[in-house]
mmCIF file of N, CA and C in Angstrom:
data_model
loop_
_atom_site.group_PDB
_atom_site.id
_atom_site.type_symbol
_atom_site.label_atom_id
_atom_site.label_comp_id
_atom_site.label_asym_id
_atom_site.label_seq_id
_atom_site.Cartn_x
_atom_site.Cartn_y
_atom_site.Cartn_z
ATOM 1 N N UNK A 1 10.051 46.189 25.731
ATOM 2 C CA UNK A 1 12.557 45.958 25.273
ATOM 3 C C UNK A 1 12.876 46.830 24.914
ATOM 4 N N UNK A 2 12.446 47.211 23.895
ATOM 5 C CA UNK A 2 13.262 47.918 22.943
ATOM 6 C C UNK A 2 13.930 48.967 23.455
ATOM 7 N N UNK A 3 13.565 49.668 23.931
ATOM 8 C CA UNK A 3 13.976 51.011 24.654
ATOM 9 C C UNK A 3 15.149 50.353 25.916
ATOM 10 N N UNK A 4 15.163 48.802 26.884
ATOM 11 C CA UNK A 4 16.158 49.034 27.284
ATOM 12 C C UNK A 4 17.273 48.202 26.305
ATOM 13 N N UNK A 5 16.653 47.459 24.555
ATOM 14 C CA UNK A 5 18.103 46.576 24.822
ATOM 15 C C UNK A 5 18.838 48.031 23.606
ATOM 16 N N UNK A 6 18.070 49.192 23.901
ATOM 17 C CA UNK A 6 18.640 50.106 23.322
ATOM 18 C C UNK A 6 19.974 50.778 23.932
ATOM 19 N N UNK A 7 19.054 50.893 25.188
ATOM 20 C CA UNK A 7 19.879 51.468 26.243
ATOM 21 C C UNK A 7 21.255 50.242 26.462
ATOM 22 N N UNK A 8 21.607 49.031 26.691
ATOM 23 C CA UNK A 8 22.472 48.713 26.860
ATOM 24 C C UNK A 8 23.240 48.072 25.021
ATOM 25 N N UNK A 9 22.607 48.644 24.498
ATOM 26 C CA UNK A 9 23.815 48.734 22.945
ATOM 27 C C UNK A 9 24.559 49.639 23.166
ATOM 28 N N UNK A 10 23.372 51.308 24.060
ATOM 29 C CA UNK A 10 24.824 52.123 24.087
ATOM 30 C C UNK A 10 25.499 52.462 24.899
ATOM 31 N N UNK A 11 25.378 51.459 26.024
ATOM 32 C CA UNK A 11 26.312 51.234 27.361
ATOM 33 C C UNK A 11 27.501 50.709 26.635
ATOM 34 N N UNK A 12 27.138 49.626 26.155
ATOM 35 C CA UNK A 12 27.749 48.804 25.412
ATOM 36 C C UNK A 12 28.940 48.957 24.666
ATOM 37 N N UNK A 13 28.661 50.249 24.027
ATOM 38 C CA UNK A 13 29.677 51.108 22.725
ATOM 39 C C UNK A 13 30.550 52.119 23.590
ATOM 40 N N UNK A 14 29.371 52.655 24.549
ATOM 41 C CA UNK A 14 30.146 53.877 25.425
ATOM 42 C C UNK A 14 31.400 53.611 26.397
ATOM 43 N N UNK A 15 30.721 51.460 26.738
ATOM 44 C CA UNK A 15 32.244 51.782 27.603
ATOM 45 C C UNK A 15 33.098 50.547 26.637
ATOM 46 N N UNK A 16 33.228 50.618 25.473
ATOM 47 C CA UNK A 16 34.405 49.732 24.594
ATOM 48 C C UNK A 16 34.025 48.961 24.031
ATOM 49 N N UNK A 17 33.108 47.738 24.508
ATOM 50 C CA UNK A 17 33.012 46.940 24.505
ATOM 51 C C UNK A 17 32.832 47.015 22.096
ATOM 52 N N UNK A 18 33.455 45.054 21.973
ATOM 53 C CA UNK A 18 33.584 45.617 20.340
ATOM 54 C C UNK A 18 31.539 45.410 20.188
ATOM 55 N N UNK A 19 31.185 45.572 18.855
ATOM 56 C CA UNK A 19 30.191 45.839 18.568
ATOM 57 C C UNK A 19 29.677 44.818 17.940
ATOM 58 N N UNK A 20 30.524 43.028 18.114
ATOM 59 C CA UNK A 20 29.871 42.035 18.525
ATOM 60 C C UNK A 20 29.058 41.654 19.297
ATOM 61 N N UNK A 21 29.847 42.127 20.305
ATOM 62 C CA UNK A 21 28.820 42.069 22.185
ATOM 63 C C UNK A 21 27.863 42.411 21.888
ATOM 64 N N UNK A 22 27.481 43.631 21.307
ATOM 65 C CA UNK A 22 26.117 44.051 21.212
ATOM 66 C C UNK A 22 25.315 43.496 20.691
ATOM 67 N N UNK A 23 24.602 42.566 21.968
ATOM 68 C CA UNK A 23 23.917 41.427 21.939
ATOM 69 C C UNK A 23 22.203 41.761 22.973
ATOM 70 N N UNK A 24 21.768 41.218 21.989
ATOM 71 C CA UNK A 24 20.055 41.544 22.419
ATOM 72 C C UNK A 24 20.214 41.138 23.756
ATOM 73 N N UNK A 25 18.915 41.378 24.111
ATOM 74 C CA UNK A 25 18.239 40.793 26.060
ATOM 75 C C UNK A 25 18.358 39.147 26.012
ATOM 76 N N UNK A 26 18.449 38.500 24.517
ATOM 77 C CA UNK A 26 18.295 37.323 24.688
ATOM 78 C C UNK A 26 18.991 36.988 24.800
ATOM 79 N N UNK A 27 20.100 37.281 24.329
ATOM 80 C CA UNK A 27 21.347 36.702 24.079
ATOM 81 C C UNK A 27 22.503 37.023 25.225
ATOM 82 N N UNK A 28 23.123 36.422 26.149
ATOM 83 C CA UNK A 28 23.734 37.087 27.317
ATOM 84 C C UNK A 28 24.965 36.967 26.990
ATOM 85 N N UNK A 29 26.299 36.972 27.458
ATOM 86 C CA UNK A 29 27.393 37.457 27.348
ATOM 87 C C UNK A 29 27.870 35.835 27.715
ATOM 88 N N UNK A 30 28.889 34.759 27.136
ATOM 89 C CA UNK A 30 29.028 33.385 28.234
ATOM 90 C C UNK A 30 30.179 32.589 27.901
ATOM 91 N N UNK A 31 30.996 31.940 28.577
ATOM 92 C CA UNK A 31 32.484 31.761 27.756
ATOM 93 C C UNK A 31 32.105 31.261 26.735
ATOM 94 N N UNK A 32 31.323 30.475 26.446
ATOM 95 C CA UNK A 32 31.393 30.250 24.722
ATOM 96 C C UNK A 32 30.855 30.919 23.494
ATOM 97 N N UNK A 33 30.134 32.027 24.199
ATOM 98 C CA UNK A 33 29.847 33.217 23.318
ATOM 99 C C UNK A 33 31.332 34.079 23.301
ATOM 100 N N UNK A 34 32.709 33.971 23.874
ATOM 101 C CA UNK A 34 33.536 34.331 24.547
ATOM 102 C C UNK A 34 34.698 33.836 23.220
ATOM 103 N N UNK A 35 34.526 32.899 23.552
ATOM 104 C CA UNK A 35 35.475 31.552 23.015
ATOM 105 C C UNK A 35 35.301 31.996 21.772
ATOM 106 N N UNK A 36 34.073 31.577 21.504
ATOM 107 C CA UNK A 36 33.042 31.772 19.884
ATOM 108 C C UNK A 36 34.107 33.139 19.204
ATOM 109 N N UNK A 37 34.151 34.042 19.776
ATOM 110 C CA UNK A 37 34.857 35.564 19.228
ATOM 111 C C UNK A 37 36.197 35.692 18.947
ATOM 112 N N UNK A 38 36.783 34.845 19.694
ATOM 113 C CA UNK A 38 38.136 34.547 19.624
ATOM 114 C C UNK A 38 38.873 35.024 21.138
ATOM 115 N N UNK A 39 37.942 34.940 22.078
ATOM 116 C CA UNK A 39 39.150 35.163 23.323
ATOM 117 C C UNK A 39 39.519 33.874 23.856
ATOM 118 N N UNK A 40 40.501 34.133 24.306
ATOM 119 C CA UNK A 40 41.464 32.809 25.737
ATOM 120 C C UNK A 40 41.148 33.339 27.196
ATOM 121 N N UNK A 41 40.960 32.190 27.184
ATOM 122 C CA UNK A 41 41.324 31.943 28.670
ATOM 123 C C UNK A 41 42.370 32.531 29.380
ATOM 124 N N UNK A 42 42.599 33.331 30.090
ATOM 125 C CA UNK A 42 44.048 33.825 30.226
ATOM 126 C C UNK A 42 44.337 33.798 32.387
ATOM 127 N N UNK A 43 43.400 33.304 32.329
ATOM 128 C CA UNK A 43 43.441 32.992 33.870
ATOM 129 C C UNK A 43 42.051 32.542 34.627
ATOM 130 N N UNK A 44 42.725 31.575 35.659
ATOM 131 C CA UNK A 44 41.369 30.951 36.788
ATOM 132 C C UNK A 44 41.256 31.831 37.930
ATOM 133 N N UNK A 45 40.226 31.979 38.828
ATOM 134 C CA UNK A 45 39.850 31.756 40.054
ATOM 135 C C UNK A 45 39.421 30.984 40.807
ATOM 136 N N UNK A 46 39.096 30.587 41.869
ATOM 137 C CA UNK A 46 38.785 29.496 42.704
ATOM 138 C C UNK A 46 37.627 30.265 43.767
ATOM 139 N N UNK A 47 37.061 31.090 43.938
ATOM 140 C CA UNK A 47 36.420 32.094 44.818
ATOM 141 C C UNK A 47 36.100 31.060 46.327
ATOM 142 N N UNK A 48 35.838 31.363 47.439
ATOM 143 C CA UNK A 48 35.861 31.048 48.506
ATOM 144 C C UNK A 48 34.377 30.220 48.092
ATOM 145 N N UNK A 49 33.410 31.424 47.813
ATOM 146 C CA UNK A 49 32.066 30.764 47.744
ATOM 147 C C UNK A 49 32.093 29.039 46.718
ATOM 148 N N UNK A 50 32.681 29.032 46.385
ATOM 149 C CA UNK A 50 32.573 28.149 45.375
ATOM 150 C C UNK A 50 32.512 28.450 43.655
ATOM 151 N N UNK A 51 31.652 27.321 43.110
ATOM 152 C CA UNK A 51 32.052 27.755 42.002
ATOM 153 C C UNK A 51 33.887 27.915 40.944
ATOM 154 N N UNK A 52 33.632 28.545 39.730
ATOM 155 C CA UNK A 52 34.939 28.896 39.349
ATOM 156 C C UNK A 52 34.725 30.207 38.325
ATOM 157 N N UNK A 53 36.089 31.063 38.106
ATOM 158 C CA UNK A 53 36.130 32.713 37.878
ATOM 159 C C UNK A 53 37.213 32.268 36.866
ATOM 160 N N UNK A 54 36.543 32.514 35.501
ATOM 161 C CA UNK A 54 37.628 32.688 34.285
ATOM 162 C C UNK A 54 37.708 33.826 34.211
ATOM 163 N N UNK A 55 39.127 34.061 33.454
ATOM 164 C CA UNK A 55 39.428 35.456 32.659
ATOM 165 C C UNK A 55 39.816 35.238 31.315
ATOM 166 N N UNK A 56 39.012 36.083 30.631
ATOM 167 C CA UNK A 56 39.065 35.883 29.460
ATOM 168 C C UNK A 56 39.690 37.082 28.858
ATOM 169 N N UNK A 57 40.217 36.730 27.988
ATOM 170 C CA UNK A 57 40.954 37.889 26.973
ATOM 171 C C UNK A 57 41.458 38.190 25.353
ATOM 172 N N UNK A 58 41.087 39.401 25.106
ATOM 173 C CA UNK A 58 41.073 39.393 23.346
ATOM 174 C C UNK A 58 42.452 40.917 23.241
ATOM 175 N N UNK A 59 42.745 41.166 23.281
ATOM 176 C CA UNK A 59 44.006 41.685 23.291
ATOM 177 C C UNK A 59 43.389 42.720 23.777
ATOM 178 N N UNK A 60 43.632 43.857 23.882
ATOM 179 C CA UNK A 60 43.434 44.853 25.668
ATOM 180 C C UNK A 60 42.245 44.443 26.591
ATOM 181 N N UNK A 61 41.044 43.657 26.064
ATOM 182 C CA UNK A 61 40.185 43.419 26.297
ATOM 183 C C UNK A 61 39.555 42.583 27.340
ATOM 184 N N UNK A 62 39.822 42.747 28.564
ATOM 185 C CA UNK A 62 39.037 41.644 29.366
ATOM 186 C C UNK A 62 37.720 41.471 30.219
ATOM 187 N N UNK A 63 37.305 39.883 30.783
ATOM 188 C CA UNK A 63 36.499 39.848 31.069
ATOM 189 C C UNK A 63 36.532 38.989 32.269
ATOM 190 N N UNK A 64 35.737 38.898 33.028
ATOM 191 C CA UNK A 64 35.959 38.202 34.237
ATOM 192 C C UNK A 64 34.056 37.009 34.436
ATOM 193 N N UNK A 65 34.446 35.996 33.772
ATOM 194 C CA UNK A 65 32.584 35.253 34.212
ATOM 195 C C UNK A 65 33.318 34.214 35.444
ATOM 196 N N UNK A 66 31.981 34.498 36.324
ATOM 197 C CA UNK A 66 31.826 33.348 36.660
ATOM 198 C C UNK A 66 31.098 31.956 36.430
ATOM 199 N N UNK A 67 31.315 31.040 36.683
ATOM 200 C CA UNK A 67 30.869 29.631 36.460
ATOM 201 C C UNK A 67 30.366 28.679 36.986
ATOM 202 N N UNK A 68 29.230 28.059 37.401
ATOM 203 C CA UNK A 68 29.105 27.309 38.833
ATOM 204 C C UNK A 68 28.033 26.202 38.241
ATOM 205 N N UNK A 69 27.947 24.600 38.900
ATOM 206 C CA UNK A 69 27.406 23.799 38.253
ATOM 207 C C UNK A 69 27.223 23.383 39.917
ATOM 208 N N UNK A 70 25.844 22.269 39.132
ATOM 209 C CA UNK A 70 25.403 21.401 40.556
ATOM 210 C C UNK A 70 25.658 19.881 40.368
ATOM 211 N N UNK A 71 25.835 18.892 41.373
ATOM 212 C CA UNK A 71 25.379 17.560 40.710
ATOM 213 C C UNK A 71 24.521 16.831 39.807
ATOM 214 N N UNK A 72 23.228 17.566 39.887
ATOM 215 C CA UNK A 72 21.926 17.293 38.949
ATOM 216 C C UNK A 72 22.714 17.983 37.677
ATOM 217 N N UNK A 73 23.085 18.731 37.389
ATOM 218 C CA UNK A 73 23.921 19.740 36.323
ATOM 219 C C UNK A 73 23.950 18.569 35.067
ATOM 220 N N UNK A 74 23.850 18.997 34.021
ATOM 221 C CA UNK A 74 24.320 18.328 33.006
ATOM 222 C C UNK A 74 26.398 19.020 32.509
ATOM 223 N N UNK A 75 26.199 20.575 32.689
ATOM 224 C CA UNK A 75 26.423 21.491 32.503
ATOM 225 C C UNK A 75 27.377 22.184 33.732
ATOM 226 N N UNK A 76 28.640 22.827 33.287
ATOM 227 C CA UNK A 76 28.742 23.839 33.988
ATOM 228 C C UNK A 76 28.543 25.172 33.516
ATOM 229 N N UNK A 77 27.770 25.458 33.944
ATOM 230 C CA UNK A 77 26.381 27.377 33.448
ATOM 231 C C UNK A 77 27.458 28.532 34.431
ATOM 232 N N UNK A 78 27.085 29.236 32.675
ATOM 233 C CA UNK A 78 28.226 30.846 33.559
ATOM 234 C C UNK A 78 27.130 31.287 33.444
ATOM 235 N N UNK A 79 27.342 31.959 34.708
ATOM 236 C CA UNK A 79 25.988 32.463 35.707
ATOM 237 C C UNK A 79 26.499 34.035 35.690
ATOM 238 N N UNK A 80 27.645 34.583 35.247
ATOM 239 C CA UNK A 80 27.397 35.982 34.487
ATOM 240 C C UNK A 80 28.881 36.262 33.709
ATOM 241 N N UNK A 81 29.129 37.141 33.123
ATOM 242 C CA UNK A 81 30.642 38.030 32.465
ATOM 243 C C UNK A 81 30.376 39.439 32.234
ATOM 244 N N UNK A 82 31.400 39.549 33.026
ATOM 245 C CA UNK A 82 31.468 41.240 33.117
ATOM 246 C C UNK A 82 32.892 41.882 32.330
ATOM 247 N N UNK A 83 33.097 42.895 31.893
ATOM 248 C CA UNK A 83 34.015 43.476 31.381
ATOM 249 C C UNK A 83 34.901 44.124 32.843
ATOM 250 N N UNK A 84 36.467 43.917 32.940
ATOM 251 C CA UNK A 84 37.068 44.264 33.538
ATOM 252 C C UNK A 84 37.708 45.787 33.165
ATOM 253 N N UNK A 85 37.789 46.503 34.125
ATOM 254 C CA UNK A 85 38.175 47.538 33.356
ATOM 255 C C UNK A 85 39.572 48.353 34.746
#
């Protein structure tokens, strides 16, 4: 796991992610974690497959996050967040 974490950190720095986004493999980038880093919601989308897409921006950095829920879920959960290039 240590090698995998190191590769993730190198990848994040190589592709311009902020040092604060270099999280361990146990911590994933979520809408909440981006909002806590002062990202702002810049737009939304409604994929035909369901769920919702959120665009979060901080300066020149832009992320797309996909969130979804079920009738039984207590929250709307972040499925993934990816940087937009």
